[in-house]
Short mmCIF file of C-alpha atoms and ligand atoms in Angstrom, two decimals:
data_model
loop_
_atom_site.label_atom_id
_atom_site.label_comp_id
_atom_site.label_asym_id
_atom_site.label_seq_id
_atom_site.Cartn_x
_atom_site.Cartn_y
_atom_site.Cartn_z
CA UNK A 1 -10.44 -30.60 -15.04
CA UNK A 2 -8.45 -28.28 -12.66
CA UNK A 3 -6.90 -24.83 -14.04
CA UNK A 4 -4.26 -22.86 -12.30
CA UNK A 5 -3.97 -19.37 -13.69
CA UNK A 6 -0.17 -17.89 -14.50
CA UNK A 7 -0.50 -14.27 -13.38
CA UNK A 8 2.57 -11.32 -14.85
CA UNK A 9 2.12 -7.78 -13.86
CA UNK A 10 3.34 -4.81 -15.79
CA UNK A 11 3.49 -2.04 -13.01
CA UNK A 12 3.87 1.84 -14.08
CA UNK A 13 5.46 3.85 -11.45
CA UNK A 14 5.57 7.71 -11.62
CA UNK A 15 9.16 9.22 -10.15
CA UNK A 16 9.41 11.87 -8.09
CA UNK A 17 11.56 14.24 -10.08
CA UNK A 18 10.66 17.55 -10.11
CA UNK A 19 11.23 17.85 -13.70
CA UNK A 20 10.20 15.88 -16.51
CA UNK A 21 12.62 12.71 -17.54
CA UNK A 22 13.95 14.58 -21.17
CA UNK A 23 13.03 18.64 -20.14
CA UNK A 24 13.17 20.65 -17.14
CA UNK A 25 8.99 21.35 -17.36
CA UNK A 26 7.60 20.66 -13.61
CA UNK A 27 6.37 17.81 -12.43
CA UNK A 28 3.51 19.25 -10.04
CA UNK A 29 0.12 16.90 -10.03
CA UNK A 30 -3.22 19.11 -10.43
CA UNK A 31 -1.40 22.70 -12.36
CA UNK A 32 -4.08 24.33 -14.68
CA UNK A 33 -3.88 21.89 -18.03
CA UNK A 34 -0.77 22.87 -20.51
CA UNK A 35 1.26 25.05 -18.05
CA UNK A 36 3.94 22.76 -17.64
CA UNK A 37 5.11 22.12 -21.14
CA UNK A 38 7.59 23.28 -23.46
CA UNK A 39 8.94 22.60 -27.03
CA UNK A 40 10.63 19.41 -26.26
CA UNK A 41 7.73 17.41 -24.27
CA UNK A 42 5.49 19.08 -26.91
CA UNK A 43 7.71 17.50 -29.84
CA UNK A 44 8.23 20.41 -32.04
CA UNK A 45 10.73 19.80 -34.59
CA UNK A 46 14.33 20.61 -34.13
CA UNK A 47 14.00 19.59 -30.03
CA UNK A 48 16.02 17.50 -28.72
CA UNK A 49 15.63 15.80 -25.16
CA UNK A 50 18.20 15.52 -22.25
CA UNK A 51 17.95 12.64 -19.62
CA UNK A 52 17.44 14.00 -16.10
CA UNK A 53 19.62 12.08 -13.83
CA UNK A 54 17.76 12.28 -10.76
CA UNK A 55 14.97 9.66 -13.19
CA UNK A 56 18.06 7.40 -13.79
CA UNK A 57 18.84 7.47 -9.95
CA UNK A 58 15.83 7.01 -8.83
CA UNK A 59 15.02 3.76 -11.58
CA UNK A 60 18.64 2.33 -9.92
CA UNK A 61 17.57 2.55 -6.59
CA UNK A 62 14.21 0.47 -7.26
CA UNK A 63 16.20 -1.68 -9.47
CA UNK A 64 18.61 -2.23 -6.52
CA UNK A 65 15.94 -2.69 -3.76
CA UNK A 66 14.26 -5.42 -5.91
CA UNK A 67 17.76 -7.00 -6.12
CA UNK A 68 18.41 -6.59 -10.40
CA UNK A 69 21.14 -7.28 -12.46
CA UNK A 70 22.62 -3.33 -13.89
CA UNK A 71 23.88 -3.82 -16.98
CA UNK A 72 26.87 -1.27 -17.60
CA UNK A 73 24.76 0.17 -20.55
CA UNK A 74 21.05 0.95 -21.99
CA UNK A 75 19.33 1.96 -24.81
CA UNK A 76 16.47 4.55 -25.24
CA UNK A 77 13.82 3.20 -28.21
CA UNK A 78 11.28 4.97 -30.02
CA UNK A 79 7.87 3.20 -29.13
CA UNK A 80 6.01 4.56 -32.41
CA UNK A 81 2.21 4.94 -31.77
CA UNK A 82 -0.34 7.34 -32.98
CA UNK A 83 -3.20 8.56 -30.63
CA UNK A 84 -3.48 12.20 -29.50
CA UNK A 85 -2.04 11.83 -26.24
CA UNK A 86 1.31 11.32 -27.29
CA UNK A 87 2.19 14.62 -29.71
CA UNK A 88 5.81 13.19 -30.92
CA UNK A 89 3.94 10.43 -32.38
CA UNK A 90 6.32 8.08 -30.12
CA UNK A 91 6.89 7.40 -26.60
CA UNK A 92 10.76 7.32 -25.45
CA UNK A 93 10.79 3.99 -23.66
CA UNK A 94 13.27 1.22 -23.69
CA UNK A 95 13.01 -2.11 -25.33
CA UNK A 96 16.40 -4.70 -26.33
CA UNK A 97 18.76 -3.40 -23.61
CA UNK A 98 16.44 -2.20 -20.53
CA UNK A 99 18.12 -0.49 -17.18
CA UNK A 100 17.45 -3.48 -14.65
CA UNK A 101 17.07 -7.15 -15.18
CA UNK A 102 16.09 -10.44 -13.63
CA UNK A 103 15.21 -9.24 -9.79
CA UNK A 104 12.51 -10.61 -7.76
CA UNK A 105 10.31 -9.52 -4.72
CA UNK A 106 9.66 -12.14 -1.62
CA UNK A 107 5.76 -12.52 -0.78
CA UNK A 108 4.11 -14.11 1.82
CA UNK A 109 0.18 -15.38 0.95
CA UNK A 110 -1.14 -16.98 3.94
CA UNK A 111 1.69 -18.11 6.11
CA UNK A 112 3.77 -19.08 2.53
CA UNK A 113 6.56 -17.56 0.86
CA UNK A 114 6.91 -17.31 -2.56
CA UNK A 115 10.03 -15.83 -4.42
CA UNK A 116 8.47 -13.26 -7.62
CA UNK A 117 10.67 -13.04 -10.85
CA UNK A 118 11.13 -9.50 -11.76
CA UNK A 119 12.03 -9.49 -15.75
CA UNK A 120 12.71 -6.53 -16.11
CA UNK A 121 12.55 -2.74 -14.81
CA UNK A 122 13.06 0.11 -17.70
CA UNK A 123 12.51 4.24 -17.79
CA UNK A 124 10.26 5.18 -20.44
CA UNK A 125 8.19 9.18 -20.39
CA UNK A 126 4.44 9.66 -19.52
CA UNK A 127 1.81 10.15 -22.41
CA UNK A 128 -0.69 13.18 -22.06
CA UNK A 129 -3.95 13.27 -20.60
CA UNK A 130 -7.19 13.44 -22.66
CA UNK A 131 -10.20 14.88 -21.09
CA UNK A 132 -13.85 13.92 -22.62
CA UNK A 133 -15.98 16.98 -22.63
CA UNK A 134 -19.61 15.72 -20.70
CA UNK A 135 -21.67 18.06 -22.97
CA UNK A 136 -20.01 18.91 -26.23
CA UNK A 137 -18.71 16.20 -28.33
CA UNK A 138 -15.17 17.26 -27.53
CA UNK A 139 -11.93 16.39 -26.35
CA UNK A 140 -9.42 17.83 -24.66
CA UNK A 141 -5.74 17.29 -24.17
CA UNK A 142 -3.58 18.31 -21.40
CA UNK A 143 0.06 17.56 -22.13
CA UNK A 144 1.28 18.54 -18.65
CA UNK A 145 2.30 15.04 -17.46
CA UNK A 146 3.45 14.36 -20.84
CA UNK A 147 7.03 13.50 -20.32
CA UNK A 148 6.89 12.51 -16.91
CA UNK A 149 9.49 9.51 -15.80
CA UNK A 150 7.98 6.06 -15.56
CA UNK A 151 9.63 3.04 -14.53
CA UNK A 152 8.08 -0.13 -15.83
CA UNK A 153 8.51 -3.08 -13.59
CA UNK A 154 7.57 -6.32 -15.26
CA UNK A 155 7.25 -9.58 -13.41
CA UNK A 156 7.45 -13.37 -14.19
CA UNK A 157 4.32 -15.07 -15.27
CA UNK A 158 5.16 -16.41 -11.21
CA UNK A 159 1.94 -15.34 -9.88
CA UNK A 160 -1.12 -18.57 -9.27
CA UNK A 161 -3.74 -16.37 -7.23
CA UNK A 162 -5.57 -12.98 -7.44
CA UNK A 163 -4.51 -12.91 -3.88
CA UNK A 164 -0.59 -13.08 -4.50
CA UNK A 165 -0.39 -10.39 -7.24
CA UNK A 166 -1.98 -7.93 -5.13
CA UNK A 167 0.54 -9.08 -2.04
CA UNK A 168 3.18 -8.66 -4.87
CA UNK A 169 1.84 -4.95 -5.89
CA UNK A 170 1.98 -3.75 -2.18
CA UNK A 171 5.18 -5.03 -1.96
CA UNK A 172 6.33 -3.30 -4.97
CA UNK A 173 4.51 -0.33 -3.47
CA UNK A 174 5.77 -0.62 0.01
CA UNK A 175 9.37 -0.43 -1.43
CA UNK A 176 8.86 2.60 -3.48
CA UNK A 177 7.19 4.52 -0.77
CA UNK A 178 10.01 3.58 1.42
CA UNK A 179 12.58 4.75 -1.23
CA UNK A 180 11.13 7.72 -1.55
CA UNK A 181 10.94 7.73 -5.63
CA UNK A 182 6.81 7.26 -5.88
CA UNK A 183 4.20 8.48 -3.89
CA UNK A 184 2.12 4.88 -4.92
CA UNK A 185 -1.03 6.83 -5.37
CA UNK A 186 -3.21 4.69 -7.16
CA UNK A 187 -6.35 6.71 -7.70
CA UNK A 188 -4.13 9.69 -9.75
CA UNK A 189 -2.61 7.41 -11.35
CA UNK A 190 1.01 7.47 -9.87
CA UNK A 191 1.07 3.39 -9.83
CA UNK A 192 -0.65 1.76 -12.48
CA UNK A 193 -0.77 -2.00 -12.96
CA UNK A 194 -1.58 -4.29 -16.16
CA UNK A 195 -1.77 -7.82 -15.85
CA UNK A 196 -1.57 -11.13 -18.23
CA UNK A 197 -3.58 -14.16 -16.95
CA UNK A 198 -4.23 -17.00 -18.60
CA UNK A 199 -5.06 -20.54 -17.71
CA UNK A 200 -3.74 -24.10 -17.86
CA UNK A 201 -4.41 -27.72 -16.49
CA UNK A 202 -2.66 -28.23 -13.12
CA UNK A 203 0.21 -29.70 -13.73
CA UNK A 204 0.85 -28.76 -17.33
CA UNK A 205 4.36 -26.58 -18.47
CA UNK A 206 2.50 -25.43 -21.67
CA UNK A 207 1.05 -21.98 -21.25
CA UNK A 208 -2.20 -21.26 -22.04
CA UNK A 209 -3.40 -18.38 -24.38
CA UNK A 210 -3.43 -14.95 -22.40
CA UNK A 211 -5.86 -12.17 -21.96
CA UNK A 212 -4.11 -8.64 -20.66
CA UNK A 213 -5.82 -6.77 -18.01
CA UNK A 214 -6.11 -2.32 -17.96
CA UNK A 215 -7.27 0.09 -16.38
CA UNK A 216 -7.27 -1.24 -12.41
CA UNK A 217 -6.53 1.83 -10.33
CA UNK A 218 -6.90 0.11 -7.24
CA UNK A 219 -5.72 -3.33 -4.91
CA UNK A 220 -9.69 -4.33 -4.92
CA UNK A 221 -10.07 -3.85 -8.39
CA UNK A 222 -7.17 -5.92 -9.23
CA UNK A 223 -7.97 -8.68 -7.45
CA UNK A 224 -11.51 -8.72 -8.21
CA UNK A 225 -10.65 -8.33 -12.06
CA UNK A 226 -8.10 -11.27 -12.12
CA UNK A 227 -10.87 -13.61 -9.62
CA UNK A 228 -13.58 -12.31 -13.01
CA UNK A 229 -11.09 -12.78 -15.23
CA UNK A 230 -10.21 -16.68 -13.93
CA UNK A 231 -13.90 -17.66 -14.04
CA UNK A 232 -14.28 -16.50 -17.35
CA UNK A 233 -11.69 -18.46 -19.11
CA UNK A 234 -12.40 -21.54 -17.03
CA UNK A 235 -15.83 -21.56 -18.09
CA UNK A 236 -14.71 -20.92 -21.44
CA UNK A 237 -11.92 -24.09 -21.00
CA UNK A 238 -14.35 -26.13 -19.39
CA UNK A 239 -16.38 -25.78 -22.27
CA UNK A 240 -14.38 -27.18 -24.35
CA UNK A 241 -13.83 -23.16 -26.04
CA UNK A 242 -10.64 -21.19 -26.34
CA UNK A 243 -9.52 -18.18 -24.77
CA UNK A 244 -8.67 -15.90 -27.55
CA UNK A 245 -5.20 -13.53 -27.07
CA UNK A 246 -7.15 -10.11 -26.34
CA UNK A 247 -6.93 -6.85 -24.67
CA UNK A 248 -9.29 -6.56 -21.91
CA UNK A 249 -10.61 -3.42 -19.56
CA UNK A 250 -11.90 -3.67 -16.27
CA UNK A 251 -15.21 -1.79 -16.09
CA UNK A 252 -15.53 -1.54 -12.45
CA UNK A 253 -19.54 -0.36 -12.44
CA UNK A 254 -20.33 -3.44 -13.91
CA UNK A 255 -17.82 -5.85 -12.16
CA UNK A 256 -16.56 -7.18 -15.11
CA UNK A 257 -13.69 -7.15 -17.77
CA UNK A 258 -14.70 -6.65 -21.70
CA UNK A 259 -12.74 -6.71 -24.76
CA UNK A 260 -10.83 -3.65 -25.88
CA UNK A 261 -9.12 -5.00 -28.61
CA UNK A 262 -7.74 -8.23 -30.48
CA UNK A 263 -4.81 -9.51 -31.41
CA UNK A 264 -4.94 -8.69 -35.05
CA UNK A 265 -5.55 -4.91 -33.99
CA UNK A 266 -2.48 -5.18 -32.15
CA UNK A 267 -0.02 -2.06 -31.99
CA UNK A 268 3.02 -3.09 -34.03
CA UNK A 269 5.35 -0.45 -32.24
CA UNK A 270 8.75 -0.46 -35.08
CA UNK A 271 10.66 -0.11 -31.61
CA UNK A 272 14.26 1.35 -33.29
CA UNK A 273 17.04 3.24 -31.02
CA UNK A 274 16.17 6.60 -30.47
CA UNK A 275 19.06 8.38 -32.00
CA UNK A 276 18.55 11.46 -30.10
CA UNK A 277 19.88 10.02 -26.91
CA UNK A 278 23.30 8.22 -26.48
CA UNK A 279 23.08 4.91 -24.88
CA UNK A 280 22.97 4.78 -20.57
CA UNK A 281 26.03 4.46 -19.45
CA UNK A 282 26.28 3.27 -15.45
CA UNK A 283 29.44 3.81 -13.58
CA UNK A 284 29.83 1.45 -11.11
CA UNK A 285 31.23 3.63 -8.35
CA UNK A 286 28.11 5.86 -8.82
CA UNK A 287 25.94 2.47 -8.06
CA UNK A 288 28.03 1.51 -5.32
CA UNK A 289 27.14 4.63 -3.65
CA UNK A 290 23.25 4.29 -4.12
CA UNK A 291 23.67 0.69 -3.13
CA UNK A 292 25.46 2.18 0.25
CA UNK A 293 22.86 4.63 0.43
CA UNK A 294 19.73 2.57 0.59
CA UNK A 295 17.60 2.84 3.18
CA UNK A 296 16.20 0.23 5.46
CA UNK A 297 13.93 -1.63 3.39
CA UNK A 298 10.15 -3.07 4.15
CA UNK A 299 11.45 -7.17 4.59
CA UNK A 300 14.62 -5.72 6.64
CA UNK A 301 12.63 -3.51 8.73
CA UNK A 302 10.04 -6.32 9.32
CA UNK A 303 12.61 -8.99 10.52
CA UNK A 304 14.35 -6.13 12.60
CA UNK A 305 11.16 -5.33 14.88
CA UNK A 306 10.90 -9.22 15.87
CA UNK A 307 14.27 -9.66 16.79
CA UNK A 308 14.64 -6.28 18.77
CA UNK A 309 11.27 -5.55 19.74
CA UNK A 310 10.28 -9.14 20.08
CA UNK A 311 7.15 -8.27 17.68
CA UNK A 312 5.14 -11.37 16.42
CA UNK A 313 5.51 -11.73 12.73
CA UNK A 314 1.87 -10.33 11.69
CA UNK A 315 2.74 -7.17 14.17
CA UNK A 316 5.69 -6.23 12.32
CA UNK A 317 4.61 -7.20 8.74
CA UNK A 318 1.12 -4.88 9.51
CA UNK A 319 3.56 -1.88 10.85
CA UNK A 320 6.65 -2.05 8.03
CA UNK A 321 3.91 -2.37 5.39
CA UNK A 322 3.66 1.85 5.54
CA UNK A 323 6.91 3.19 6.39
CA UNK A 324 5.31 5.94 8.38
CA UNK A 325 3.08 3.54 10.59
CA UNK A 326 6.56 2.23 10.90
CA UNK A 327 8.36 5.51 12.09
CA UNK A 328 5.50 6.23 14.11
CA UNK A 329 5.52 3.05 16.19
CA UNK A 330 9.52 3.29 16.61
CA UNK A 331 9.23 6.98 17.65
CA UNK A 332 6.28 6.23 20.43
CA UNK A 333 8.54 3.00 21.61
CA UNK A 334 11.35 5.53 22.53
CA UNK A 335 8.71 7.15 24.53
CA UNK A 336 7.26 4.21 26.31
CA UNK A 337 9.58 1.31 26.47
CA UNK A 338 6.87 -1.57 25.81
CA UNK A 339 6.96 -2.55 22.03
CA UNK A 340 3.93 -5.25 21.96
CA UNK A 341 1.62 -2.73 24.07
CA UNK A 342 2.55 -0.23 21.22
CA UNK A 343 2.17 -2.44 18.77
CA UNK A 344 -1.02 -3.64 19.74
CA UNK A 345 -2.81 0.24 20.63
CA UNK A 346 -1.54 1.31 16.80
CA UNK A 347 -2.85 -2.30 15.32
CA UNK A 348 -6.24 -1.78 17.19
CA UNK A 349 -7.01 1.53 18.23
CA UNK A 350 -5.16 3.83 15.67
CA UNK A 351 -5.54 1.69 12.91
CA UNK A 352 -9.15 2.18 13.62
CA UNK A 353 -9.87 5.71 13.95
CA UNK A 354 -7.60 5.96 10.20
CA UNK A 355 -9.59 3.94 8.74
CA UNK A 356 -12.64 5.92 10.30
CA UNK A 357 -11.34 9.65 9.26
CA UNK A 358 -10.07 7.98 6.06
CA UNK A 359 -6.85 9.23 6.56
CA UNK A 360 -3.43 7.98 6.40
CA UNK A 361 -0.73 8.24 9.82
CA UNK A 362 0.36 11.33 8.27
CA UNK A 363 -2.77 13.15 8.91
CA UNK A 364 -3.42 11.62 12.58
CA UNK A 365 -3.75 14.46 15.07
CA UNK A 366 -1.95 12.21 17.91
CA UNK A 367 1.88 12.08 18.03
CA UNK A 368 4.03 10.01 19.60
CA UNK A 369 4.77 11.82 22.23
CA UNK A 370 1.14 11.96 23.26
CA UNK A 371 0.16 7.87 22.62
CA UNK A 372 3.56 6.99 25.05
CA UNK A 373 2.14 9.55 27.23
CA UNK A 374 -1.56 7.84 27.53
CA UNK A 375 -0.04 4.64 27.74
CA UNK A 376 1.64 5.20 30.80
CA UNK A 377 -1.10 6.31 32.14
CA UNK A 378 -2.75 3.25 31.43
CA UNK A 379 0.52 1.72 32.84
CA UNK A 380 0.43 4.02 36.34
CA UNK A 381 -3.33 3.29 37.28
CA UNK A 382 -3.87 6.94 36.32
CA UNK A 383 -6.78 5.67 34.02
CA UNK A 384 -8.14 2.12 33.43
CA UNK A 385 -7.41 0.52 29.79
CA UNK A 386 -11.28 1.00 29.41
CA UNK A 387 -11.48 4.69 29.90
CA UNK A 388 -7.99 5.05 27.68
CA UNK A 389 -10.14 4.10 24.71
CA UNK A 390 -12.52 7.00 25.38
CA UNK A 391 -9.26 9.43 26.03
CA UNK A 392 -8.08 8.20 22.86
CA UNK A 393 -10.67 8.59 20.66
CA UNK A 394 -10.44 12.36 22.44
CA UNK A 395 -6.95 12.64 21.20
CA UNK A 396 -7.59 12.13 17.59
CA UNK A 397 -10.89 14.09 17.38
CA UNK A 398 -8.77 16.95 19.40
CA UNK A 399 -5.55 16.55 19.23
CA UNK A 400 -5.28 17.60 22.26
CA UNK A 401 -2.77 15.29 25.00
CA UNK A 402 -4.64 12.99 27.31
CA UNK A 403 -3.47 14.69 30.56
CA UNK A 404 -5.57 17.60 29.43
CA UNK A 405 -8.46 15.53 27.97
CA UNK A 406 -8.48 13.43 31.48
CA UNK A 407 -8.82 16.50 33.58
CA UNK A 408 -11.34 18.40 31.36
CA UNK A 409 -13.19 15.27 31.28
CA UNK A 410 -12.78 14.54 35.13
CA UNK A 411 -11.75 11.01 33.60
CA UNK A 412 -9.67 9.97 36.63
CA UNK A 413 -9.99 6.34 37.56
CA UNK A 414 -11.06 6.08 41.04
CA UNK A 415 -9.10 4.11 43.51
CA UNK A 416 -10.54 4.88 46.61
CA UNK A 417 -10.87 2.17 48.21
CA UNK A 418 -13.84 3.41 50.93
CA UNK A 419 -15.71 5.03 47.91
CA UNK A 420 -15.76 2.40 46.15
CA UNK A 421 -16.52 -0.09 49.01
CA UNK A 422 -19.91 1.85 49.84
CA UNK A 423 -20.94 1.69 46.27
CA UNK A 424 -20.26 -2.01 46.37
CA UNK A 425 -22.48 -2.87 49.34
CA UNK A 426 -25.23 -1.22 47.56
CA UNK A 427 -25.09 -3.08 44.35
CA UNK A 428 -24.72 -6.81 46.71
CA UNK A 429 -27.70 -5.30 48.74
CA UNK A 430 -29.62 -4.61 45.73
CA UNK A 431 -28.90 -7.70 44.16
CA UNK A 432 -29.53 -10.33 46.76
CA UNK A 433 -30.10 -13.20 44.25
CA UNK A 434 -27.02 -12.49 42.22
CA UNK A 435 -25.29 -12.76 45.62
CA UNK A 436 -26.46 -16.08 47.02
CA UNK A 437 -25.32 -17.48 43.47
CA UNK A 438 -22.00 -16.42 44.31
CA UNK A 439 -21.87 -17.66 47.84
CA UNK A 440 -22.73 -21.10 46.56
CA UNK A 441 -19.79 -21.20 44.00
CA UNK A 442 -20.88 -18.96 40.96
CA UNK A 443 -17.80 -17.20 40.90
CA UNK A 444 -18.91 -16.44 37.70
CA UNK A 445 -21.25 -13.85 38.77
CA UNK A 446 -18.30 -11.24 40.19
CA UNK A 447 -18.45 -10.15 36.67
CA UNK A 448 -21.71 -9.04 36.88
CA UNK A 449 -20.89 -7.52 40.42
CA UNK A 450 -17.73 -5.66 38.75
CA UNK A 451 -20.13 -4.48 35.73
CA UNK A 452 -22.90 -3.04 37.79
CA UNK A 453 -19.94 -0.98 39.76
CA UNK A 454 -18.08 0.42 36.25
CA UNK A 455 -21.64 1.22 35.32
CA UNK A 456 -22.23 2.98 38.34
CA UNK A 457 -19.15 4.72 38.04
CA UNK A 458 -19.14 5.59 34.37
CA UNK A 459 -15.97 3.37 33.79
CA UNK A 460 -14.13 4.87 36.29
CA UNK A 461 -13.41 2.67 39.00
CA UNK A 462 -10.25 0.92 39.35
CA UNK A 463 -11.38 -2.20 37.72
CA UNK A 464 -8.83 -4.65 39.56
CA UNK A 465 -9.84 -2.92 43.37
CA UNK A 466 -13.09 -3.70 42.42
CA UNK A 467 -12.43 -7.36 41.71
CA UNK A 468 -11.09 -7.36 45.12
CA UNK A 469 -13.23 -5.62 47.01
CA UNK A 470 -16.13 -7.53 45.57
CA UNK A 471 -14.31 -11.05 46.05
CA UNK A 472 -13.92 -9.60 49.69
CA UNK A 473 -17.48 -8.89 50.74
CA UNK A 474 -19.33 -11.99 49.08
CA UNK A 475 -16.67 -14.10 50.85
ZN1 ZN B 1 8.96 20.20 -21.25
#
């Protein structure tokens, strides 16, 4: 029988307040442990928490961008849990009456589009941060991120492939970078994603029993956990077994998900109002104005650099997918008026070096400036496209521009034509085989003719004069 698996995502998102969502304790990633706490994140009795507004704002704005319904008013809930994380003995989340509802998130899996349901997107506060001593069996708890904002964006069970939820969590990604409100880092945790997967027969309405995913702190761990995940309940279908409603973890060393818990050790949570904190209350004229204030968003962005810069789809889907690779390419096209030669030197050759230094745009040691600047040197004859490569790779070691690199270098491409002509009748006169060929109509061998001259000439010659002057003196 055939299975198709229903996919939902639970993604955390960290906000970028600088205070905590109920106190005004920083926010900072990496202080020394417990130096960003006071009596309210801590939960001593008699505390009582105040929403930061910037949180709400910032939940709005992704609740806006993902195109949600705002209901005029939410409700804070007590999620009751006991683990020593979490000192209130509850987590402040929201449960019956959430911030943002039924919004969705275009994605595009090979060539198709699929509309994502977004269920809902709530505010809720970090938990703490236990640390497992190595040597001593000890743990320790550092209650700085403890009351950090979190929004939790939960999807429709609209997912099919391992392949789509990971398009859908870069989406969800992109947008948050490019509002500002996350800084999507997976590996510290700032974006976290849970998923439910289960499977059914194609065809069927009925849902199958699900397993829930944790702990997959990365895009490749996702999608290799949900393509694990899918073989194991098909084998266990197939079988003619059941999939059993669990908890599952990803153990990454081993490349394989295992049971955390089951459904009878379920947390029962007692969600009630937290009576501490009056209900939400939106005014509309406030959400008008972050509406207004958006910015230009990933999917807008994308279908603006193929109508004005006459980008092919993939170009401007690679190049809006990070909104500085985006602001990069738009400042160097200022520069040098020639989008799709842009496009295609960040695509190729910056793209490249990144992923060689491991570093993101922010960190690249070229600017703008200095790529339009090497480009139209490309573009005068200064330097062949070859030998651009070389000056490139220069640039991002250096930093230094490629006017400077050239001349250190003594990179100049050399047009002369009577240099270059000498060197030529050496090569034909040292080759007289390869030259016959070509007088009796293996035009194919100029190439070798043209070789042998940027060889001779360390890349330097003018490759299209040497076309000519070759085509010229075996005619
Ligand atoms: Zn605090």
């Amino acid at each position: 029988m055939e299975y198709e698996a229903v996919i939902g995502l639970e993604v955390h998102a960290q906000l970028l307040t600088r205070s905590k969502i109920f106190c005004g304790c920083a926010t900072t990633f990496g202080a020394p442990p417990n130096t960003q706490v006071c009596e309210v994140c801590l939960g001593m009795p008699g505390s009582l928490p105040v929403l930061n507004r910037s949180a709400v704002e910032f939940a709005l704005k992704m609740a806006l961008a993902t195109h949600c319904v705002i209901p005029p008013e939410s409700v804070f809930a007590r999620k009751n849990y006991f683990y020593p994380d979490l000192p209130k003995g509850y987590q402040i989340s929201q449960y019956e009456l959430p911030l943002a509802e039924r919004g969705h998130l275009d994605i595009q899996v090979d060539g198709r589009k699929r509309r994502i349901g977004i269920t809902r997107i709530h505010l809720e506060e970090d938990a703490g941060k236990l640390i497992h001593s190595e040597t001593r069996p000890l743990s320790f708890v550092d209650f700085n991120r403890t009351g950090v904002p979190l929004i939790e964006i939960v999807s429709e069970p609209d997912l099919r492939t391992p392949e789509e939820a990971v398009e859908y969590l870069k989406g969800l990604r992109d947008i948050l970078l490019y509002l500002e409100i996350c800084d999507g880092n997976m590996e510290e945790g700032s974006l976290r994603c849970d998923a439910n997967i289960s499977l059914r027969p194609v065809g069927a309405q009925e849902l199958g029993t699900k397993a829930e995913l944790k702990n997959m702190n990365s895009f490749r761990f996702v999608k290799a956990a949900l393509e694990y995940e899918i073989k194991r309940q098909r084998a266990l279908l197939s079988a003619g077994g059941e999939v059993v409603q669990e908890t599952r973890l990803w153990d990454a060393a081993q490349g394989k998900t295992i049971s955390m818990r089951g459904k009878e050790e379920a947390h029962d949570y007692r969600y009630f109002p937290d009576p501490d904190l009056v209900p939400v209350t939106i005014d509309p004229d406030w959400l008008t104005a972050l509406w207004q204030g958006l910015p230009e968003l990933p999917a807008a962005r994308a279908a603006r650099f193929q109508t004005e810069y006459g980008l092919p789809d993939y170009d401007a889907e690679v190049l809006t997918g990070d909104k500085a690779l985006a602001d990069y390419f738009e400042a160097t096209v200022r520069k040098f008026a020639q989008p799709k030669q842009v496009s295609n030197w960040i695509m190729s050759e910056l793209l490249r070096e990144l992923k060689k230094e491991e570093a993101g745009i922010a960190a690249c040691r070229v600017t703008p400036t200095a790529l339009a600047d090497l480009l139209a040197l490309v573009e005068k004859g200064t330097i062949s496209g070859k030998l651009a490569k070389t000056v490139f790779e220069e640039m991002v070691a250096t930093g230094l521009d490629p006017e400077t690199i050239i001349k250190e270098k003594g990179l100049v491409q050399i047009s002369d034509t009577g240099a270059l002509e000498a060197a030529a009748r050496e090569i034909i006169a040292a080759n007289p085989k390869e030259a016959a060929d070509y007088r009796a109509g293996k035009t194919k061998v100029l190439g070798f003719f043209v070789g042998q001259l940027m060889r001779q000439t360390k890349g330097q010659a003018n490759p299209q004069l040497a076309n000519e002057i070759f085509k010229r003196l075996l005619g």
